[in-house]
């Protein structure tokens, strides 16, 4: 089965697709996710290279990409120096996500269907990218590493 032009993504409360849905101007996909820059090779000090991002992608009603707001809250190393602090990296990222989501008029959390897209920010790939290996094709959400494939019902693998 070929990859469809528009990829369904199922809304799952309290899981990795809990911040997706529709709003007055179309659809949205948001998350808080760690990422390494493309081409990064693990070595001593990797903790300073693993960054936590707040991400909001917007799409029109037909799933065509519109825009992204991507903000780096800090690094893994910073988070682990003060993991439970009020101003921790994770707390800042989650607060920023809340602010972004509240800015979407008439926001409703629900399944979405979007077209593949990709952008690079800070050397990190963000987007829904078509991949193929050994004759199998799927769509992968980066940098979250959620894979969408047959039967194209919106469910994902990690």
Short mmCIF file of C-alpha atoms in Angstrom, two decimals, residues 74 146 148:
data_model
loop_
_atom_site.label_atom_id
_atom_site.label_comp_id
_atom_site.label_asym_id
_atom_site.label_seq_id
_atom_site.Cartn_x
_atom_site.Cartn_y
_atom_site.Cartn_z
CA UNK A 74 17.46 24.23 27.26
CA UNK A 146 6.84 8.48 15.71
CA UNK A 148 2.95 6.11 10.86
#
